[in-house]
Coordinates of C-alpha atoms in Angstrom, one line a residue:
M9 CA -78.9 -37.3 12.9
E10 CA -80.3 -36.8 9.2
I11 CA -80.2 -39.8 7.5
K12 CA -82.0 -39.9 4.0
R13 CA -82.6 -43.4 0.9
I14 CA -81.9 -43.4 -2.2
G15 CA -81.8 -45.1 -4.2
D16 CA -79.7 -48.6 -2.4
K17 CA -77.8 -46.1 -0.5
V18 CA -78.7 -44.4 2.8
I19 CA -77.4 -40.9 2.7
N20 CA -76.4 -39.1 6.0
N21 CA -75.4 -36.0 7.6
K22 CA -72.8 -37.3 10.3
K23 CA -69.0 -36.3 9.0
R24 CA -67.1 -40.0 8.5
I25 CA -63.8 -40.4 11.0
S26 CA -60.7 -39.6 9.8
L27 CA -58.4 -42.4 8.0
D28 CA -54.9 -42.9 9.0
E29 CA -54.0 -44.4 5.6
I30 CA -54.2 -40.7 4.2
Q31 CA -52.1 -39.1 6.5
L32 CA -49.7 -42.0 5.9
A33 CA -50.1 -41.1 2.2
R34 CA -50.0 -37.4 2.7
A35 CA -46.9 -38.5 4.2
F36 CA -44.8 -39.9 1.6
A37 CA -46.0 -37.5 -1.0
I38 CA -44.5 -34.1 0.8
I39 CA -41.5 -36.7 0.9
A40 CA -41.7 -37.3 -2.7
V41 CA -41.7 -33.3 -2.8
L42 CA -38.6 -32.8 -0.7
V43 CA -36.9 -35.1 -3.2
V44 CA -38.3 -33.2 -6.2
H45 CA -36.9 -30.1 -5.0
S46 CA -33.7 -30.8 -3.0
T47 CA -32.5 -32.3 -6.6
S48 CA -33.2 -29.4 -8.3
S49 CA -29.8 -27.8 -7.7
G50 CA -27.9 -31.2 -9.3
V51 CA -29.7 -31.7 -12.3
T52 CA -29.7 -28.0 -13.2
S53 CA -26.0 -27.6 -11.7
I54 CA -24.0 -30.1 -11.6
S55 CA -22.0 -31.2 -15.3
T56 CA -23.9 -34.2 -17.1
D57 CA -20.9 -35.9 -17.6
S58 CA -20.7 -36.8 -14.1
F59 CA -21.9 -40.7 -13.0
L60 CA -23.9 -39.2 -10.7
F61 CA -26.3 -36.8 -13.1
P62 CA -28.5 -40.0 -13.4
V63 CA -28.9 -40.3 -10.3
Y64 CA -30.2 -36.6 -9.9
N65 CA -32.3 -36.6 -13.1
F66 CA -34.0 -40.7 -11.6
L67 CA -34.4 -39.1 -7.9
N68 CA -35.6 -35.7 -9.7
I69 CA -38.1 -37.1 -12.3
A70 CA -39.4 -40.5 -9.7
G71 CA -40.2 -37.7 -6.9
K72 CA -42.9 -35.9 -9.5
L73 CA -45.6 -37.8 -7.8
G74 CA -45.6 -35.6 -4.8
T75 CA -47.9 -32.8 -6.0
P76 CA -50.7 -34.9 -8.3
T77 CA -50.6 -37.3 -5.2
F78 CA -51.5 -34.7 -3.1
I79 CA -54.2 -33.1 -5.6
M80 CA -55.7 -36.9 -6.1
L81 CA -56.2 -37.6 -2.4
S82 CA -58.3 -33.9 -2.1
S83 CA -60.4 -35.4 -4.3
F84 CA -60.5 -38.1 -2.7
V85 CA -61.3 -36.9 1.3
L86 CA -63.6 -34.6 -0.4
F87 CA -65.9 -37.1 -1.5
Y88 CA -65.3 -40.2 0.8
N89 CA -66.7 -37.7 3.6
Y90 CA -69.0 -35.3 1.5
Y91 CA -70.9 -37.8 -1.3
P92 CA -73.0 -40.0 1.6
R93 CA -74.2 -37.4 3.2
V94 CA -77.1 -35.0 2.1
T95 CA -76.0 -32.5 -0.7
N96 CA -78.0 -28.7 0.5
W97 CA -76.9 -25.0 0.7
I98 CA -76.0 -25.3 4.6
L99 CA -73.9 -28.6 3.7
M100 CA -72.3 -26.3 1.1
K101 CA -71.9 -22.8 2.9
K102 CA -70.2 -24.5 5.2
F103 CA -68.0 -26.5 3.3
Y104 CA -66.7 -23.1 1.8
I105 CA -66.0 -21.5 4.9
K106 CA -64.0 -24.3 5.8
R107 CA -62.0 -24.2 2.8
L108 CA -61.5 -20.8 2.8
K109 CA -60.3 -20.3 6.1
F110 CA -57.7 -23.1 6.2
I111 CA -56.9 -23.1 2.3
L112 CA -57.1 -19.8 1.2
V113 CA -56.1 -17.4 4.0
P114 CA -52.2 -19.9 4.0
Y115 CA -52.0 -19.8 0.5
I116 CA -52.5 -16.0 0.5
L117 CA -50.1 -15.7 3.2
F118 CA -47.3 -17.5 2.0
S119 CA -47.8 -15.7 -1.5
V120 CA -46.9 -12.4 -0.1
I121 CA -44.3 -13.8 1.8
Y122 CA -42.5 -15.4 -1.0
F123 CA -43.3 -12.4 -3.1
A124 CA -41.6 -9.8 -0.6
I125 CA -38.8 -11.9 -0.2
K126 CA -37.7 -11.9 -4.1
W127 CA -38.8 -8.5 -4.6
Y128 CA -36.6 -7.5 -2.2
I129 CA -33.2 -10.1 -2.9
Y130 CA -33.7 -10.3 -7.1
Y131 CA -36.1 -7.3 -8.7
D132 CA -36.4 -3.9 -8.6
Y133 CA -40.2 -2.9 -9.7
P134 CA -40.8 0.9 -10.7
S135 CA -43.6 1.4 -8.2
L136 CA -45.5 0.3 -5.7
S137 CA -48.2 0.2 -7.8
F138 CA -46.5 -1.7 -10.3
A139 CA -45.7 -4.5 -7.5
L140 CA -49.3 -4.7 -6.4
N141 CA -49.9 -4.8 -10.0
K142 CA -47.8 -7.9 -10.3
F143 CA -48.5 -9.6 -7.2
L144 CA -52.1 -9.4 -7.9
T145 CA -51.6 -11.2 -10.9
L146 CA -49.3 -13.6 -9.5
L147 CA -51.6 -14.4 -6.5
A148 CA -54.6 -15.0 -9.8
L149 CA -52.3 -18.2 -11.3
G150 CA -50.8 -19.4 -8.2
K151 CA -47.2 -17.9 -9.4
A152 CA -46.0 -16.0 -6.8
H153 CA -43.7 -19.0 -6.1
P154 CA -43.7 -22.3 -8.5
H155 CA -44.8 -24.6 -5.9
L156 CA -48.2 -22.8 -4.8
Y157 CA -49.9 -23.4 -8.3
F158 CA -50.4 -26.9 -5.8
V159 CA -52.4 -24.5 -3.4
F160 CA -53.9 -23.0 -6.8
I161 CA -55.4 -26.3 -8.0
S162 CA -57.1 -26.9 -4.9
V163 CA -58.7 -24.1 -5.1
Q164 CA -60.4 -24.9 -8.4
L165 CA -61.1 -27.9 -7.2
Y166 CA -63.1 -26.5 -3.9
I167 CA -64.6 -24.5 -6.9
L168 CA -65.6 -27.2 -9.2
F169 CA -66.8 -29.7 -6.4
P170 CA -70.3 -29.1 -5.4
I171 CA -71.0 -29.9 -9.3
L172 CA -68.6 -32.5 -9.7
L173 CA -70.5 -34.3 -6.8
I174 CA -74.3 -33.5 -8.1
M175 CA -72.7 -35.1 -11.7
F176 CA -71.5 -38.1 -9.7
K177 CA -74.8 -38.2 -7.0
K178 CA -77.0 -38.6 -10.5
S179 CA -75.4 -40.3 -12.9
P180 CA -74.5 -43.8 -12.3
F181 CA -73.1 -44.5 -15.2
L182 CA -70.0 -41.7 -14.3
R183 CA -69.5 -42.9 -10.7
K184 CA -68.3 -46.3 -12.2
N185 CA -66.7 -45.2 -15.5
A186 CA -65.1 -42.0 -13.7
I187 CA -61.4 -43.6 -13.9
W188 CA -61.3 -43.8 -17.9
I189 CA -63.2 -40.2 -18.0
G190 CA -61.7 -38.3 -16.1
I191 CA -58.5 -39.8 -18.3
L192 CA -60.3 -39.3 -21.5
L193 CA -61.6 -35.6 -20.1
Q194 CA -57.9 -34.5 -19.2
W195 CA -56.6 -35.4 -23.0
I196 CA -59.0 -34.0 -25.0
W197 CA -58.1 -31.0 -22.7
V198 CA -54.1 -31.3 -23.6
I199 CA -54.8 -32.2 -27.8
L200 CA -57.4 -28.7 -27.6
N201 CA -55.1 -26.5 -25.8
K202 CA -51.7 -27.5 -28.4
N203 CA -54.1 -27.5 -31.5
Y204 CA -55.9 -24.4 -30.6
F205 CA -55.8 -23.1 -27.4
H206 CA -51.8 -22.9 -26.7
I207 CA -52.0 -21.1 -23.3
T208 CA -48.9 -21.6 -21.7
L209 CA -49.7 -21.7 -18.2
K210 CA -51.8 -25.1 -18.1
G211 CA -50.0 -26.1 -15.3
S212 CA -52.1 -23.6 -13.5
I213 CA -55.7 -24.9 -14.7
S214 CA -57.4 -27.3 -12.7
L215 CA -57.9 -29.1 -17.1
S216 CA -54.8 -30.5 -16.8
Y217 CA -55.9 -32.8 -13.5
L218 CA -59.0 -34.2 -14.1
S219 CA -57.6 -37.7 -13.9
F220 CA -56.7 -36.8 -10.5
Y221 CA -60.0 -35.4 -9.7
F222 CA -61.7 -37.7 -11.1
V223 CA -59.8 -41.3 -10.2
G224 CA -60.2 -39.5 -6.3
A225 CA -63.9 -39.3 -7.0
F226 CA -64.2 -42.8 -7.8
L227 CA -61.7 -43.7 -4.2
G228 CA -63.5 -41.9 -2.0
I229 CA -67.4 -43.2 -3.7
Y230 CA -66.2 -46.9 -3.2
Y231 CA -64.0 -46.9 -0.6
F232 CA -65.0 -49.5 1.8
Q233 CA -65.6 -52.3 -1.0
I234 CA -61.9 -51.3 -2.7
R235 CA -60.9 -51.8 0.9
E236 CA -62.2 -55.1 1.0
K237 CA -61.0 -56.0 -2.6
M238 CA -57.1 -55.3 -1.4
K239 CA -57.4 -57.9 1.2
N240 CA -58.2 -60.2 -2.0
Q241 CA -55.3 -62.0 -3.8
S242 CA -57.0 -62.5 -6.9
Y243 CA -57.6 -58.6 -6.7
K244 CA -54.2 -58.0 -6.2
D245 CA -53.1 -60.0 -9.1
K246 CA -55.5 -58.7 -11.9
I247 CA -55.6 -55.1 -10.7
M248 CA -52.6 -54.1 -8.5
L249 CA -49.3 -55.7 -10.0
P250 CA -50.8 -54.1 -13.0
I251 CA -50.9 -50.8 -11.5
F252 CA -46.8 -51.4 -9.8
I253 CA -45.8 -52.9 -13.1
G254 CA -47.1 -50.1 -14.8
Y255 CA -45.6 -47.3 -12.7
G256 CA -42.2 -48.9 -13.3
A257 CA -42.5 -48.6 -16.7
I258 CA -43.8 -45.5 -16.9
V259 CA -41.4 -43.8 -14.2
I260 CA -38.5 -45.7 -16.4
L261 CA -39.6 -44.4 -19.7
Y262 CA -40.2 -41.2 -17.9
S263 CA -36.8 -40.7 -15.9
G264 CA -35.2 -42.0 -19.7
F265 CA -37.2 -39.7 -21.5
M266 CA -36.0 -36.4 -19.5
Y267 CA -32.6 -37.5 -18.7
L268 CA -32.5 -37.2 -23.2
V269 CA -33.4 -33.8 -22.4
R270 CA -31.1 -32.7 -20.2
V271 CA -28.2 -34.1 -21.4
G272 CA -28.9 -32.6 -24.8
S273 CA -29.3 -36.1 -27.0
Y274 CA -33.5 -36.2 -27.4
S275 CA -33.4 -34.0 -30.9
E276 CA -31.1 -36.8 -32.4
V277 CA -34.0 -39.0 -31.0
S278 CA -36.5 -37.8 -31.6
V279 CA -36.2 -37.5 -35.0
L280 CA -37.1 -41.2 -35.5
L281 CA -40.1 -41.5 -33.7
P282 CA -43.4 -40.6 -35.4
Q283 CA -44.8 -36.7 -35.1
I284 CA -47.3 -37.9 -32.4
V285 CA -45.3 -39.5 -30.0
T286 CA -43.2 -36.7 -29.7
S287 CA -45.8 -34.3 -29.9
Y288 CA -47.1 -35.4 -26.6
I289 CA -44.5 -37.7 -24.9
Y290 CA -43.8 -34.9 -21.9
E291 CA -48.1 -34.9 -21.5
F292 CA -48.0 -38.8 -21.7
T293 CA -45.0 -39.7 -19.2
W294 CA -45.6 -37.0 -16.7
A295 CA -49.4 -37.4 -16.1
N296 CA -49.1 -41.2 -16.2
N297 CA -46.1 -41.5 -14.0
A298 CA -48.1 -39.3 -11.6
L299 CA -51.3 -41.4 -11.9
F300 CA -49.8 -44.8 -11.4
A301 CA -47.6 -43.3 -8.7
G302 CA -50.4 -41.4 -6.7
L303 CA -51.8 -45.3 -6.6
V304 CA -49.3 -47.2 -5.6
L305 CA -49.0 -45.0 -2.8
F306 CA -52.2 -45.0 -2.3
Y307 CA -52.3 -48.8 -1.9
L308 CA -48.6 -48.9 0.3
A309 CA -50.3 -45.9 2.9
H310 CA -52.6 -49.2 3.4
V311 CA -49.8 -51.8 3.8
A312 CA -48.0 -49.6 6.5
N313 CA -51.1 -48.9 8.4
K314 CA -51.0 -52.6 9.1
R315 CA -47.0 -52.9 8.6
F316 CA -45.6 -50.0 10.8
G317 CA -45.2 -50.7 14.4
D318 CA -46.6 -47.5 16.7
K319 CA -43.5 -45.2 17.0
T320 CA -42.7 -45.9 13.2
K321 CA -46.7 -44.2 12.3
M322 CA -46.8 -42.0 14.8
L323 CA -43.7 -40.5 12.9
F324 CA -45.5 -40.7 9.2
M325 CA -49.2 -39.8 11.0
E326 CA -47.0 -36.1 12.4
I327 CA -45.4 -35.9 9.0
G328 CA -48.6 -36.3 7.0
A329 CA -50.5 -34.0 9.2
T330 CA -48.1 -31.2 9.5
S331 CA -47.8 -31.6 4.9
F332 CA -49.1 -29.0 3.9
G333 CA -47.1 -26.2 6.1
I334 CA -44.2 -28.4 5.0
Y335 CA -45.7 -27.5 1.6
L336 CA -45.7 -24.2 2.5
I337 CA -42.4 -23.0 4.1
H338 CA -39.8 -25.4 3.0
P339 CA -38.9 -23.6 0.1
L340 CA -37.8 -20.4 2.4
F341 CA -34.9 -23.1 3.7
L342 CA -34.6 -23.9 1.0
M343 CA -33.8 -20.3 -0.4
L344 CA -31.2 -20.0 2.3
F345 CA -29.4 -23.5 1.8
R346 CA -28.6 -23.0 -1.7
G347 CA -27.3 -19.3 -1.3
I348 CA -25.2 -20.8 1.9
L349 CA -23.6 -23.3 0.1
S350 CA -24.1 -23.3 -3.8
S351 CA -20.8 -25.0 -5.4
G352 CA -17.6 -27.0 -3.3
S353 CA -16.2 -29.8 -3.9
P354 CA -17.6 -32.9 -5.3
L355 CA -18.1 -34.3 -2.0
I356 CA -18.8 -31.4 -0.3
Y357 CA -21.3 -30.6 -2.8
H358 CA -23.4 -34.0 -3.1
S359 CA -23.3 -34.1 0.8
W360 CA -25.0 -30.6 0.9
Q361 CA -27.5 -32.0 -0.8
V362 CA -28.0 -34.8 1.2
L363 CA -28.2 -32.7 4.1
T364 CA -30.3 -30.2 2.6
F365 CA -32.9 -32.5 2.4
L366 CA -33.2 -33.4 6.3
L367 CA -32.8 -29.6 7.1
I368 CA -35.5 -28.8 5.0
G369 CA -37.5 -31.0 6.6
I370 CA -37.0 -31.2 9.6
L371 CA -36.9 -27.7 10.4
S372 CA -40.1 -26.7 8.2
W373 CA -41.9 -29.8 11.0
I374 CA -40.6 -27.5 13.5
V375 CA -41.5 -24.4 12.4
V376 CA -45.4 -25.7 11.6
R377 CA -45.8 -28.2 14.4
F378 CA -44.2 -24.9 16.7
T379 CA -47.3 -22.6 14.9
F380 CA -49.7 -25.1 15.8
R381 CA -48.7 -25.9 19.8
Y382 CA -48.0 -21.8 20.7
I383 CA -49.3 -18.9 18.3
P384 CA -52.8 -18.5 18.6
H385 CA -54.9 -18.7 15.1
Y386 CA -52.4 -21.0 13.8
W387 CA -54.6 -21.8 10.8
I388 CA -54.0 -18.8 9.5
V389 CA -50.6 -19.6 8.7
F390 CA -50.7 -23.2 7.8
G391 CA -54.6 -24.5 7.9
K392 CA -55.7 -26.7 10.5
L393 CA -54.3 -29.7 12.5
P394 CA -56.1 -32.8 12.0
E395 CA -57.9 -33.0 15.5
Q396 CA -56.9 -36.1 16.1
Q397 CA -53.3 -35.8 15.7
R398 CA -52.3 -34.3 19.0
L399 CA -53.3 -37.4 20.7
P400 CA -51.5 -40.4 22.1
I401 CA -52.0 -43.5 19.7
R402 CA -54.3 -45.3 22.2
K403 CA -56.7 -42.3 22.8
K404 CA -56.8 -41.9 19.0
E405 CA -57.6 -45.6 18.9
N406 CA -60.0 -45.5 21.3
L407 CA -61.4 -42.1 20.2
I408 CA -61.9 -44.2 16.9
R409 CA -63.4 -47.0 17.8
K410 CA -66.3 -44.8 19.4
Q411 CA -66.8 -42.5 16.8
A412 CA -67.1 -46.1 14.5
K413 CA -70.3 -47.2 17.1

């Protein structure tokens, strides 16, 4: 094992043990994604006068924490694993090879799948060359299907990561102040884009997620110190309680704002608000809701890791381990079920939305798990399954103890 001392930190090239808490957080995040996508039909199809419309609206908005949380967790895992290690060309080469294999290849494959399906069902392109150019454009923007922007953003994080890693290693100021610096840089981008650049595809640009990158980096670098502090009641009262209160307040504000927009009443309210509020209320509510929610999920994952029974924990660990594959494939099942039943009596329609949520999750998991178990080179389709997830709980715990020695 190669070890090097930098200042007061011991840096080595031994990979850290994986964290069950991260798999649990991923499980919570993918469930939120499924909630958002399952309720999208309700907020667009049912009448705004329906007594269930506010429920659909709240679930749809409150669930918009999944993808940003995945982005934050990706940054966390990168800095958790790579910050303590010696940064050199060999390490970065291995880093890029793994990401190209396990992230970029499945992204390209599913971009082809979604483009081909929508080409067959919805579009009539004039020629094969036109369709190819259209596909390459969508591929380059993460737009072959709406949910694929997450993978596209992740690829941008991987490209930026070596630069960010070096910056964080060299600057104690950046490390210690990463949270507010990330938020500040993201808002500088938001303001500049709104007033000068006017880029409409801002959701596909990594600058729109800098706060999640930097918060993830901060958590990854100082993880063990933070984990110890989370056991302290005074830390919970001073840090975690305000975060929970902040999340509760912002999710109410965000869902209320979107409710007014969707029922067509926001224009009447906006005339009473200052221009700066109306100009940035969407970015403010979305960004802060997602950021607070990510921190809440991160904390709840640690609570769940201690309080879940073995069977419950393994269920959520399984969901978390297969979450990337579930994320990639679930819109296929959603498209199928939306085509089967798009209307009907209120009882049937609302029951079908709940059933759709359950079915797309279960069927997506079945396909992903079957692929992992029976298909050679499964990583081409769904990326890499964590090795420890293939083990029973007792074997997994023994392996973790062995790695920790």
